[in-house]
CSV table of C-alpha atoms in Angstrom, one decimal:
chain,number,residue,atom,x,y,z
A,19,MET,CA,-27.4,-46.3,111.3
A,20,VAL,CA,-26.1,-48.1,114.3
A,21,GLY,CA,-28.0,-45.8,116.6
A,22,HIS,CA,-31.3,-46.9,114.9
A,23,HIS,CA,-30.5,-50.5,115.7
A,24,LEU,CA,-29.6,-49.7,119.3
A,25,SER,CA,-32.8,-47.7,119.8
A,26,THR,CA,-34.9,-50.7,118.7
A,27,GLY,CA,-33.0,-53.1,120.9
A,28,THR,CA,-33.0,-50.8,123.9
A,29,ASN,CA,-36.7,-50.1,123.4
A,30,GLN,CA,-37.6,-53.7,123.8
A,31,ILE,CA,-35.3,-54.1,126.9
A,32,GLU,CA,-36.7,-50.9,128.4
A,33,ARG,CA,-40.1,-52.6,128.4
A,34,PHE,CA,-38.9,-55.5,130.5
A,35,ASN,CA,-36.3,-53.6,132.6
A,36,PRO,CA,-37.6,-50.4,134.1
A,37,LEU,CA,-34.0,-49.7,135.1
A,38,ASP,CA,-33.3,-49.1,131.4
A,39,PHE,CA,-35.5,-46.1,131.6
A,40,LYS,CA,-32.4,-44.0,131.6
A,41,ALA,CA,-31.3,-45.7,128.4
A,42,LYS,CA,-34.6,-44.4,126.8
A,43,ILE,CA,-33.5,-40.8,127.5
A,44,HIS,CA,-30.1,-41.6,125.9
A,45,ILE,CA,-31.9,-42.9,122.8
A,46,GLN,CA,-34.0,-39.7,122.7
A,47,ILE,CA,-30.8,-37.6,122.6
A,48,ASP,CA,-29.3,-40.0,120.1
A,49,LYS,CA,-32.3,-39.6,117.8
A,50,ALA,CA,-32.2,-35.8,118.1
A,51,LEU,CA,-28.5,-35.9,117.1
A,52,THR,CA,-29.3,-38.2,114.2
A,53,MET,CA,-32.1,-35.9,113.0
A,54,THR,CA,-29.9,-32.8,113.2
């Protein structure tokens, strides 16, 4: 549940901060783990 909240927040930040692109990859992995 917390991961979902983080993914939404990071998604918005990633749009403004290209440096957070790495965070996007982290969210992708987090989503995969949550789906499993």
